[in-house]
Tab-separated table of C-alpha atoms and ligand atoms in Angstrom:
chain	number	residue	atom	x	y	z
A	1	MET	CA	13.932	-21.400	12.040
A	2	THR	CA	13.752	-18.312	9.835
A	3	GLU	CA	16.790	-16.650	11.386
A	4	ALA	CA	18.807	-19.871	11.565
A	5	SER	CA	18.412	-20.244	7.800
A	6	GLY	CA	20.139	-16.899	7.236
A	7	GLU	CA	17.019	-14.830	6.494
A	8	PRO	CA	17.815	-11.168	5.903
A	9	ARG	CA	17.571	-8.976	8.987
A	10	LEU	CA	18.075	-5.287	9.583
A	11	LEU	CA	20.440	-4.154	12.299
A	12	ILE	CA	19.716	-0.611	13.390
A	13	ARG	CA	21.760	1.388	15.855
A	14	GLY	CA	19.544	4.151	17.177
A	15	GLY	CA	20.344	7.664	18.268
A	16	HIS	CA	21.326	9.335	14.995
A	17	ARG	CA	19.601	12.517	13.943
A	18	LEU	CA	18.445	12.049	10.328
A	19	GLU	CA	19.157	14.862	7.926
A	20	GLY	CA	18.816	15.348	4.198
A	21	GLN	CA	16.613	14.711	1.232
A	22	VAL	CA	15.009	11.529	0.007
A	23	ALA	CA	13.224	11.013	-3.311
A	24	VAL	CA	10.137	8.871	-2.944
A	25	SER	CA	9.605	5.987	-5.354
A	26	GLY	CA	6.505	5.384	-7.423
A	27	ALA	CA	3.465	4.357	-5.385
A	28	LYS	CA	3.144	0.617	-4.823
A	29	ASN	CA	-0.621	0.898	-4.521
A	30	SER	CA	-0.854	2.567	-7.894
A	31	ALA	CA	1.755	0.610	-9.853
A	32	LEU	CA	0.123	-2.739	-9.044
A	33	LYS	CA	-3.274	-1.611	-10.348
A	34	LEU	CA	-1.813	0.013	-13.466
A	35	MET	CA	-0.102	-3.277	-14.242
A	36	ALA	CA	-3.461	-5.053	-13.886
A	37	ALA	CA	-5.136	-2.417	-16.060
A	38	SER	CA	-2.675	-3.093	-18.877
A	39	LEU	CA	-4.582	-6.385	-19.385
A	40	LEU	CA	-7.550	-4.426	-20.737
A	41	ALA	CA	-6.039	-3.974	-24.200
A	42	PRO	CA	-3.799	-6.091	-26.392
A	43	GLY	CA	-0.449	-4.473	-27.121
A	44	VAL	CA	2.455	-2.849	-25.346
A	45	SER	CA	1.868	-0.502	-22.395
A	46	ILE	CA	4.749	1.313	-20.751
A	47	LEU	CA	4.843	2.393	-17.109
A	48	HIS	CA	7.546	4.679	-15.718
A	49	ASN	CA	8.551	5.323	-12.094
A	50	VAL	CA	7.630	1.775	-11.095
A	51	PRO	CA	9.209	0.815	-7.754
A	52	ASP	CA	11.405	-2.285	-7.763
A	53	ILE	CA	9.717	-3.988	-4.835
A	54	GLN	CA	8.607	-7.533	-4.199
A	55	ASP	CA	4.898	-6.860	-4.766
A	56	VAL	CA	5.629	-5.455	-8.231
A	57	ARG	CA	7.711	-8.558	-8.983
A	58	THR	CA	4.774	-10.716	-7.835
A	59	MET	CA	2.362	-8.827	-10.094
A	60	GLN	CA	4.874	-9.257	-12.900
A	61	GLU	CA	4.717	-13.028	-12.279
A	62	VAL	CA	0.916	-12.916	-12.336
A	63	LEU	CA	0.902	-11.130	-15.705
A	64	GLU	CA	3.517	-13.502	-17.110
A	65	TYR	CA	1.522	-16.485	-15.892
A	66	LEU	CA	-1.462	-15.168	-17.853
A	67	GLY	CA	0.697	-14.945	-20.987
A	68	ALA	CA	1.984	-11.356	-20.966
A	69	VAL	CA	5.595	-10.542	-21.777
A	70	VAL	CA	7.018	-8.172	-19.178
A	71	ASP	CA	10.300	-6.322	-19.118
A	72	PHE	CA	11.244	-4.344	-16.014
A	73	ALA	CA	14.458	-2.336	-15.764
A	74	ASP	CA	15.470	1.017	-14.255
A	75	GLY	CA	11.957	1.849	-13.116
A	76	THR	CA	10.345	1.298	-16.520
A	77	LEU	CA	8.018	-1.628	-16.924
A	78	THR	CA	6.908	-2.682	-20.390
A	79	VAL	CA	3.974	-5.087	-20.622
A	80	ASP	CA	3.011	-6.758	-23.874
A	81	THR	CA	-0.424	-8.274	-23.311
A	82	THR	CA	-0.962	-9.408	-26.921
A	83	ALA	CA	-0.505	-13.093	-26.176
A	84	VAL	CA	-2.548	-13.203	-22.956
A	85	GLN	CA	-4.774	-16.272	-23.180
A	86	SER	CA	-5.256	-17.543	-19.662
A	87	GLN	CA	-7.891	-16.004	-17.437
A	88	VAL	CA	-6.939	-18.082	-14.415
A	89	ALA	CA	-4.669	-16.755	-11.668
A	90	PRO	CA	-2.561	-19.226	-9.680
A	91	TYR	CA	-3.229	-19.821	-5.982
A	92	GLU	CA	0.393	-19.277	-4.874
A	93	LEU	CA	0.640	-15.786	-6.329
A	94	VAL	CA	-2.730	-14.535	-5.101
A	95	GLN	CA	-2.045	-15.828	-1.596
A	96	ARG	CA	1.314	-14.048	-1.651
A	97	MET	CA	-0.269	-10.752	-2.644
A	98	ARG	CA	-3.915	-9.866	-2.280
A	99	ALA	CA	-3.691	-7.093	-4.898
A	100	SER	CA	-3.559	-9.884	-7.511
A	101	ILE	CA	-7.367	-9.931	-7.348
A	102	GLN	CA	-7.293	-6.631	-9.243
A	103	ILE	CA	-6.876	-8.623	-12.457
A	104	MET	CA	-10.499	-9.739	-12.131
A	105	GLY	CA	-12.132	-6.596	-13.544
A	106	PRO	CA	-9.789	-6.238	-16.555
A	107	LEU	CA	-9.948	-9.953	-17.456
A	108	VAL	CA	-13.751	-10.069	-17.381
A	109	ALA	CA	-13.903	-6.825	-19.376
A	110	ARG	CA	-11.573	-8.084	-22.125
A	111	PHE	CA	-12.176	-11.850	-22.200
A	112	GLY	CA	-15.558	-12.295	-20.520
A	113	ARG	CA	-14.050	-14.540	-17.846
A	114	ALA	CA	-11.758	-14.480	-14.804
A	115	ARG	CA	-10.973	-17.265	-12.347
A	116	VAL	CA	-9.076	-16.130	-9.276
A	117	PRO	CA	-8.407	-17.883	-5.950
A	118	MET	CA	-10.389	-16.373	-3.080
A	119	PRO	CA	-7.802	-14.407	-1.106
A	120	GLY	CA	-7.621	-15.875	2.377
A	121	GLY	CA	-7.537	-13.925	5.611
A	122	CYS	CA	-4.335	-12.018	6.141
A	123	ASN	CA	-2.542	-10.534	9.091
A	124	LEU	CA	-4.679	-7.382	8.836
A	125	GLY	CA	-7.775	-9.469	9.509
A	126	PRO	CA	-10.282	-10.986	7.104
A	127	ARG	CA	-10.411	-8.835	3.978
A	128	LYS	CA	-13.607	-9.421	2.117
A	129	ILE	CA	-14.284	-8.993	-1.601
A	130	ASP	CA	-18.078	-8.939	-1.414
A	131	ILE	CA	-18.325	-5.429	-2.888
A	132	HIS	CA	-16.114	-6.404	-5.857
A	133	LEU	CA	-18.320	-9.428	-6.538
A	134	ARG	CA	-21.665	-7.700	-6.054
A	135	GLY	CA	-20.663	-5.027	-8.567
A	136	LEU	CA	-19.495	-7.556	-11.143
A	137	ALA	CA	-22.694	-9.578	-10.674
A	138	ASP	CA	-24.829	-6.447	-11.117
A	139	MET	CA	-22.961	-5.774	-14.367
A	140	GLY	CA	-24.189	-9.109	-15.659
A	141	GLY	CA	-21.374	-11.336	-14.454
A	142	VAL	CA	-22.205	-14.835	-13.280
A	143	VAL	CA	-20.237	-15.349	-10.078
A	144	ARG	CA	-19.431	-18.892	-8.964
A	145	LEU	CA	-17.387	-20.071	-6.001
A	146	ASP	CA	-15.836	-23.524	-6.243
A	147	HIS	CA	-12.684	-25.284	-5.080
A	148	GLY	CA	-11.512	-22.080	-3.379
A	149	PHE	CA	-11.750	-20.069	-6.584
A	150	VAL	CA	-14.105	-17.309	-7.581
A	151	GLU	CA	-15.056	-17.373	-11.228
A	152	VAL	CA	-16.829	-14.553	-13.008
A	153	THR	CA	-18.143	-15.038	-16.525
A	154	ALA	CA	-19.926	-12.457	-18.638
A	155	PRO	CA	-19.899	-12.427	-22.424
A	156	LYS	CA	-20.696	-8.695	-22.244
A	157	LEU	CA	-20.855	-6.481	-19.162
A	158	HIS	CA	-23.480	-3.762	-18.917
A	159	ALA	CA	-23.455	-0.453	-17.050
A	160	ILE	CA	-24.778	-0.156	-13.493
A	161	ASP	CA	-25.687	2.462	-10.914
A	162	MET	CA	-24.176	1.322	-7.645
A	163	PHE	CA	-23.724	2.828	-4.201
A	164	LEU	CA	-20.783	1.045	-2.579
A	165	ASP	CA	-21.439	-0.139	1.014
A	166	TYR	CA	-17.950	1.120	1.873
A	167	PRO	CA	-15.445	3.162	-0.162
A	168	SER	CA	-13.186	0.159	-0.703
A	169	VAL	CA	-10.045	0.982	-2.679
A	170	GLY	CA	-9.817	-2.444	-4.293
A	171	ALA	CA	-13.526	-2.683	-5.151
A	172	THR	CA	-13.530	0.811	-6.669
A	173	GLU	CA	-10.578	-0.145	-8.863
A	174	ASN	CA	-11.936	-3.519	-9.940
A	175	LEU	CA	-15.334	-2.072	-10.809
A	176	LEU	CA	-13.816	0.880	-12.686
A	177	MET	CA	-11.713	-1.466	-14.786
A	178	ALA	CA	-14.749	-3.675	-15.448
A	179	ALA	CA	-16.887	-0.662	-16.391
A	180	VAL	CA	-14.610	0.934	-18.994
A	181	MET	CA	-15.879	-1.346	-21.778
A	182	ALA	CA	-19.342	-2.103	-20.354
A	183	GLU	CA	-22.338	-1.092	-22.422
A	184	GLY	CA	-23.776	2.264	-21.258
A	185	THR	CA	-22.881	4.703	-18.497
A	186	THR	CA	-21.898	3.313	-15.104
A	187	THR	CA	-22.307	5.483	-12.021
A	188	LEU	CA	-20.416	4.404	-8.920
A	189	GLU	CA	-21.211	6.294	-5.708
A	190	ASN	CA	-19.404	6.289	-2.375
A	191	VAL	CA	-16.214	5.224	-4.140
A	192	ALA	CA	-12.697	5.486	-2.757
A	193	ARG	CA	-11.030	8.869	-3.383
A	194	GLU	CA	-7.408	7.871	-2.857
A	195	PRO	CA	-4.825	9.596	-5.107
A	196	GLU	CA	-3.976	6.130	-6.466
A	197	ILE	CA	-7.553	5.879	-7.813
A	198	VAL	CA	-7.014	9.171	-9.641
A	199	ASP	CA	-3.749	7.818	-11.045
A	200	LEU	CA	-5.510	4.668	-12.262
A	201	CYS	CA	-8.248	6.760	-13.900
A	202	LYS	CA	-5.621	8.876	-15.700
A	203	PHE	CA	-4.049	5.711	-17.092
A	204	LEU	CA	-7.432	4.288	-18.094
A	205	VAL	CA	-8.303	7.547	-19.874
A	206	SER	CA	-5.011	7.440	-21.751
A	207	MET	CA	-5.981	3.871	-22.761
A	208	GLY	CA	-9.184	5.244	-24.274
A	209	ALA	CA	-11.641	5.139	-21.348
A	210	ASP	CA	-14.222	7.872	-20.775
A	211	ILE	CA	-14.275	8.647	-17.035
A	212	GLU	CA	-15.561	11.637	-15.048
A	213	GLY	CA	-15.251	12.423	-11.358
A	214	ALA	CA	-12.023	10.650	-10.398
A	215	GLY	CA	-11.023	11.805	-6.924
A	216	SER	CA	-14.614	12.581	-5.905
A	217	SER	CA	-17.035	10.129	-4.315
A	218	THR	CA	-19.043	9.675	-7.515
A	219	ILE	CA	-17.416	8.395	-10.679
A	220	ARG	CA	-19.142	8.057	-14.046
A	221	VAL	CA	-17.788	5.763	-16.714
A	222	ASN	CA	-19.129	5.916	-20.255
A	223	GLY	CA	-18.379	2.502	-21.717
A	224	VAL	CA	-16.233	2.479	-24.873
A	225	ASP	CA	-15.951	-0.242	-27.506
A	226	GLU	CA	-12.264	-0.847	-27.124
A	227	MET	CA	-9.174	0.189	-25.211
A	228	HIS	CA	-5.613	0.564	-26.455
A	229	PRO	CA	-2.219	0.340	-24.740
A	230	ALA	CA	-0.766	3.521	-23.229
A	231	GLU	CA	2.252	5.056	-21.491
A	232	HIS	CA	2.082	6.500	-17.993
A	233	THR	CA	4.277	7.672	-15.108
A	234	VAL	CA	3.274	6.330	-11.677
A	235	LEU	CA	2.598	8.984	-9.029
A	236	GLY	CA	4.866	9.234	-5.963
A	237	ASP	CA	4.276	7.020	-2.927
A	238	ARG	CA	2.614	9.089	-0.195
A	239	ILE	CA	2.943	6.272	2.345
A	240	GLU	CA	6.673	5.987	1.752
A	241	ALA	CA	6.861	9.785	2.031
A	242	GLY	CA	5.003	9.727	5.360
A	243	THR	CA	7.271	6.976	6.651
A	244	PHE	CA	10.431	9.018	5.976
A	245	LEU	CA	8.848	12.149	7.430
A	246	VAL	CA	8.242	10.263	10.673
A	247	ALA	CA	11.855	9.078	10.519
A	248	GLY	CA	12.937	12.732	10.471
A	249	ALA	CA	10.522	13.704	13.227
A	250	VAL	CA	11.295	10.873	15.693
A	251	THR	CA	15.024	11.416	15.440
A	252	GLY	CA	14.701	15.175	15.919
A	253	GLY	CA	16.211	15.669	12.490
A	254	GLU	CA	15.459	17.592	9.321
A	255	VAL	CA	14.200	15.473	6.429
A	256	GLU	CA	12.738	16.508	3.102
A	257	VAL	CA	10.838	14.063	0.900
A	258	THR	CA	10.575	14.939	-2.781
A	259	GLY	CA	8.432	13.654	-5.619
A	260	ILE	CA	4.948	14.021	-4.140
A	261	SER	CA	2.333	16.731	-3.954
A	262	PRO	CA	2.085	17.878	-0.290
A	263	HIS	CA	-1.683	17.961	-0.685
A	264	VAL	CA	-1.896	14.131	-0.568
A	265	LEU	CA	-0.515	14.234	2.986
A	266	ASP	CA	-2.705	17.096	4.254
A	267	LEU	CA	-4.202	15.422	7.326
A	268	PHE	CA	-1.002	13.573	8.172
A	269	SER	CA	0.988	16.834	8.052
A	270	SER	CA	-1.598	18.591	10.170
A	271	LYS	CA	-1.249	15.855	12.827
A	272	LEU	CA	2.531	16.266	12.732
A	273	ARG	CA	2.104	20.001	13.307
A	274	SER	CA	-0.223	19.388	16.259
A	275	ILE	CA	2.447	17.162	17.789
A	276	GLY	CA	4.951	20.000	17.470
A	277	VAL	CA	6.836	19.011	14.334
A	278	GLN	CA	7.564	21.858	11.916
A	279	VAL	CA	6.264	20.996	8.439
A	280	HIS	CA	7.217	22.999	5.344
A	281	GLU	CA	5.550	22.331	2.016
A	282	ASN	CA	6.796	23.113	-1.472
A	283	THR	CA	5.170	22.305	-4.792
A	284	ARG	CA	6.606	18.795	-4.987
A	285	SER	CA	8.132	18.188	-1.564
A	286	VAL	CA	7.512	18.199	2.175
A	287	LYS	CA	10.123	18.899	4.824
A	288	VAL	CA	9.969	18.256	8.557
A	289	ARG	CA	12.090	19.495	11.429
A	290	GLY	CA	11.537	18.957	15.093
A	291	ASP	CA	12.756	18.396	18.605
A	292	PRO	CA	11.171	15.393	20.357
A	293	ALA	CA	11.652	17.088	23.729
A	294	GLY	CA	8.847	19.472	22.782
A	295	TYR	CA	6.409	16.982	21.214
A	296	THR	CA	2.936	16.469	22.655
A	297	THR	CA	0.465	13.755	21.717
A	298	VAL	CA	-2.663	13.939	19.534
A	299	ASP	CA	-5.466	11.465	18.910
A	300	VAL	CA	-5.500	9.725	15.543
A	301	SER	CA	-8.359	7.954	13.837
A	302	THR	CA	-7.839	6.162	10.530
A	303	LEU	CA	-10.360	6.618	7.733
A	304	PRO	CA	-10.548	6.280	3.948
A	305	TYR	CA	-8.860	9.162	2.079
A	306	PRO	CA	-8.798	12.090	2.738
A	307	GLY	CA	-8.898	10.740	6.294
A	308	PHE	CA	-5.781	9.642	8.145
A	309	PRO	CA	-4.260	6.719	6.196
A	310	THR	CA	-4.353	3.343	7.897
A	311	ASP	CA	-1.030	2.652	6.159
A	312	LEU	CA	0.619	5.358	8.321
A	313	GLN	CA	-1.032	4.379	11.605
A	314	ALA	CA	1.825	2.174	12.859
A	315	GLN	CA	4.502	4.742	11.990
A	316	MET	CA	2.501	7.447	13.803
A	317	MET	CA	2.239	5.235	16.871
A	318	VAL	CA	6.047	5.313	17.157
A	319	LEU	CA	6.031	9.103	17.187
A	320	LEU	CA	3.210	9.149	19.749
A	321	SER	CA	5.182	6.749	21.948
A	322	ILE	CA	7.940	9.302	22.428
A	323	ALA	CA	5.776	12.446	22.542
A	324	GLU	CA	4.659	13.679	25.969
A	325	GLY	CA	1.088	12.746	26.975
A	326	VAL	CA	-1.553	10.119	26.378
A	327	SER	CA	-3.256	9.573	23.028
A	328	VAL	CA	-5.897	7.332	21.575
A	329	VAL	CA	-5.350	5.766	18.179
A	330	THR	CA	-8.475	4.323	16.562
A	331	GLU	CA	-8.214	1.938	13.629
A	332	ASN	CA	-11.377	2.067	11.533
A	333	VAL	CA	-10.243	0.506	8.258
A	334	PHE	CA	-8.840	-2.925	9.114
A	335	GLU	CA	-9.365	-5.395	11.917
A	336	ASN	CA	-6.168	-6.703	13.540
A	337	ARG	CA	-4.016	-3.776	12.560
A	338	PHE	CA	-2.450	-3.518	16.001
A	339	GLY	CA	-0.513	-6.766	15.585
A	340	PHE	CA	2.785	-4.900	15.844
A	341	VAL	CA	1.999	-3.344	19.221
A	342	ASP	CA	3.498	-6.220	21.214
A	343	GLU	CA	6.746	-5.771	19.291
A	344	LEU	CA	6.734	-2.019	19.914
A	345	ILE	CA	6.175	-2.703	23.604
A	346	ARG	CA	9.330	-4.883	23.548
A	347	LEU	CA	11.186	-1.734	22.501
A	348	GLY	CA	9.782	0.142	25.496
A	349	ALA	CA	6.522	1.678	24.264
A	350	ASP	CA	3.557	1.843	26.628
A	351	ILE	CA	0.444	0.910	24.651
A	352	ARG	CA	-2.800	-0.727	25.708
A	353	VAL	CA	-5.103	-2.110	23.016
A	354	ASP	CA	-8.828	-2.458	23.469
A	355	GLY	CA	-10.651	-3.571	20.328
A	356	ASN	CA	-9.907	-1.065	17.593
A	357	HIS	CA	-8.541	1.511	20.058
A	358	ALA	CA	-4.976	1.799	21.288
A	359	VAL	CA	-4.131	3.993	24.245
A	360	VAL	CA	-0.569	5.209	23.889
A	361	THR	CA	1.178	6.635	26.930
A	362	GLY	CA	3.960	8.709	25.480
A	363	GLY	CA	7.198	10.074	26.830
A	364	GLN	CA	8.894	6.672	26.766
A	365	SER	CA	12.597	6.075	26.201
A	366	LEU	CA	12.881	3.206	23.755
A	367	THR	CA	15.669	0.649	23.955
A	368	GLY	CA	16.879	-1.678	21.186
A	369	ALA	CA	15.743	-5.305	21.068
A	370	ILE	CA	15.097	-8.158	18.683
A	371	VAL	CA	11.701	-7.655	17.048
A	372	ARG	CA	9.912	-9.190	14.086
A	373	CYS	CA	7.916	-7.458	11.354
A	374	PRO	CA	4.307	-8.668	11.425
A	375	ASP	CA	3.409	-6.923	8.150
A	376	LEU	CA	4.662	-4.319	5.696
A	377	ARG	CA	3.807	-0.999	7.351
A	378	ALA	CA	4.295	-2.315	10.877
A	379	GLY	CA	7.748	-3.480	9.800
A	380	ALA	CA	8.627	0.008	8.632
A	381	ALA	CA	7.290	1.430	11.891
A	382	LEU	CA	9.479	-0.897	13.957
A	383	ALA	CA	12.474	0.245	11.921
A	384	LEU	CA	11.569	3.846	12.814
A	385	ALA	CA	11.405	2.848	16.465
A	386	GLY	CA	14.849	1.302	16.055
A	387	LEU	CA	16.190	4.637	14.789
A	388	VAL	CA	15.308	6.323	18.056
A	389	ALA	CA	15.875	3.393	20.441
A	390	GLU	CA	19.030	3.349	22.503
A	391	GLY	CA	21.445	0.639	21.329
A	392	CYS	CA	20.867	-1.948	18.646
A	393	THR	CA	17.555	-3.154	17.267
A	394	GLU	CA	17.483	-6.319	15.216
A	395	LEU	CA	14.552	-6.457	12.847
A	396	ARG	CA	13.534	-9.896	11.621
A	397	GLU	CA	11.212	-11.030	8.811
A	398	VAL	CA	12.128	-7.931	6.803
A	399	TYR	CA	10.728	-9.540	3.656
A	400	HIS	CA	7.552	-7.716	4.664
A	401	ILE	CA	9.339	-4.365	4.241
A	402	ASP	CA	10.777	-5.515	0.899
A	403	ARG	CA	7.245	-6.056	-0.393
A	404	GLY	CA	6.618	-2.327	-0.424
A	405	TYR	CA	9.700	-0.157	0.161
A	406	GLU	CA	12.319	0.297	-2.539
A	407	HIS	CA	15.915	0.605	-1.246
A	408	PHE	CA	14.589	1.074	2.292
A	409	GLU	CA	17.827	0.878	4.243
A	410	GLU	CA	19.859	2.653	1.544
A	411	LYS	CA	17.520	5.636	1.746
A	412	LEU	CA	17.785	5.652	5.541
A	413	GLN	CA	21.572	5.446	5.283
A	414	THR	CA	21.597	8.469	2.960
A	415	LEU	CA	19.854	10.390	5.731
A	416	GLY	CA	22.523	9.335	8.234
A	417	ALA	CA	20.934	6.294	9.848
A	418	GLU	CA	23.152	3.481	11.046
A	419	VAL	CA	21.378	0.520	9.507
A	420	GLU	CA	22.628	-2.535	7.720
A	421	ARG	CA	21.155	-5.662	6.221
A	422	THR	CA	22.669	-8.954	7.230
A	423	THR	CA	22.099	-12.601	6.526
A	424	ALA	CA	24.809	-13.743	8.928
A	425	GLU	CA	23.809	-16.219	11.609
A	426	PRO	CA	22.490	-14.268	14.589
A	427	ARG	CA	24.654	-14.156	17.712
A	428	HIS	CA	22.389	-15.176	20.544
A	429	SER	CA	22.617	-13.176	23.705
B	1	UD1	C1	-5.797	-0.900	-0.276
B	1	UD1	C2	-4.292	-0.773	-0.150
B	1	UD1	C3	-3.864	-0.859	1.310
B	1	UD1	C4	-4.623	0.161	2.139
B	1	UD1	C5	-6.116	0.023	1.910
B	1	UD1	C6	-6.933	1.096	2.616
B	1	UD1	C7	-3.451	-1.711	-2.182
B	1	UD1	C8	-2.675	-2.799	-2.824
B	1	UD1	N1	-3.659	-1.834	-0.877
B	1	UD1	O1	-6.140	-2.207	0.177
B	1	UD1	O2	-2.463	-0.596	1.393
B	1	UD1	O3	-4.348	-0.055	3.500
B	1	UD1	O4	-6.414	0.107	0.507
B	1	UD1	O5	-6.463	2.350	2.278
B	1	UD1	O6	-3.820	-0.729	-2.798
B	1	UD1	N2	-13.881	-4.520	2.404
B	1	UD1	C9	-15.090	-5.194	2.437
B	1	UD1	N3	-15.592	-5.688	1.266
B	1	UD1	C10	-14.950	-5.542	0.065
B	1	UD1	C11	-13.716	-4.830	0.046
B	1	UD1	C12	-13.209	-4.333	1.235
B	1	UD1	O7	-15.686	-5.347	3.498
B	1	UD1	O8	-15.446	-6.014	-0.959
B	1	UD1	C13	-13.299	-4.000	3.680
B	1	UD1	C14	-11.964	-4.694	4.002
B	1	UD1	O9	-12.175	-5.913	4.678
B	1	UD1	C15	-11.286	-3.650	4.857
B	1	UD1	C16	-11.815	-2.331	4.292
B	1	UD1	O10	-12.958	-2.650	3.510
B	1	UD1	O11	-11.676	-3.764	6.177
B	1	UD1	C17	-10.803	-1.590	3.412
B	1	UD1	O12	-10.442	-2.401	2.320
B	1	UD1	P1	-10.023	-1.804	0.903
B	1	UD1	O13	-10.273	-0.328	0.885
B	1	UD1	O14	-10.668	-2.630	-0.143
B	1	UD1	O15	-8.464	-2.041	0.916
B	1	UD1	P2	-7.584	-2.793	-0.149
B	1	UD1	O16	-7.978	-2.387	-1.527
B	1	UD1	O17	-7.537	-4.245	0.165
């Protein structure tokens, strides 16, 4: 049905060696939270280097629904939150994008109330929000679940000392945003250390927050009386960077990604080196060069930052499929994150999944086929497989890729890939 209705698809002809430089866009996983954080203070906040991707557009709709006035052009997003009145997020938008729940902390902090639909399960498995809710309840919030919504009310939040059960990115962010105006000093331990958390803290500090320890596993927040709007430039997207580095490596090319600090990809780069890819780092760029004929496999185990990012697991699996040897990939962050494996197998990969382990037998020659994107990162990974597969790969349900990659095929084309987007009726073969 989807393809018959002229849904966009990517046609990729594999076999081209990618060469050149690509500038990464602003990080999706930071921009979305900064947009939510703008709700903390009335007035006009300005964000630069915001990627024009579907998830950002969805968050824009969420903010507008709440009453904000948003202007987004040429990477600069201006949010005027003066007229925000509503504290209720609509079901359709939250179901479309789970990150919408990040408005909970800021809304409770500023208005004393937030009502947000419980995000359902998604194709990465059930994604709970128990840590978000426990923290908000400990801060004095009254949490109620009814009609599929979670409602938190708290005339005034107070500081807490909390050890998170798991360093959840989303919970860390929601609790940080709730704590900035809570009474007293909040100490959050075992928090997420992702670079996007550091970026959020920088923005919150420029809005008037008093935060220590961003980037470490303990963050202290001294509550302030009020926050004010601020201006901020979103940090570069390390997951997009990693995706293009794999594109260079799988095609035996030479690709440089610019606009990120190499340090945020430390473990990823070290895995690439173990495989046999040459990795060169500069202050604000990373370059790879390699010859797949000499690649050997390594085991990969995903973990919260600074561990190997779950958002680069699928892309890495493509590289491991063509490297010589057998490797074990262990997914520790999400359940059901091997949903793309069956599609990769259709392209010729040899992968056996057992629970959260995937055994990848490398050295395979991939051949083009029709495949569908099961989710955002898996979609990007299948595109990478298409770049190295012999013949034509037709990628369907690419709206997943559009959620998180800005100008995806244009950037690949700049590097020499033969890829085009089409909405023409598919020719069945
Ligand atoms: C964020 C990123 C996503 C990335 C992930 C892990 C955004 C928009 N998304 O997602 O791209 O893959 O971090 O790096 O930034 N969990 C609980 N209880 C909770 C919260 C989480 O059990 O209250 C579990 C989840 O079910 C999951 C794991 O913790 O298994 C990781 O989730 P979390 O770190 O919260 O990821 P997200 O913030 O959803």
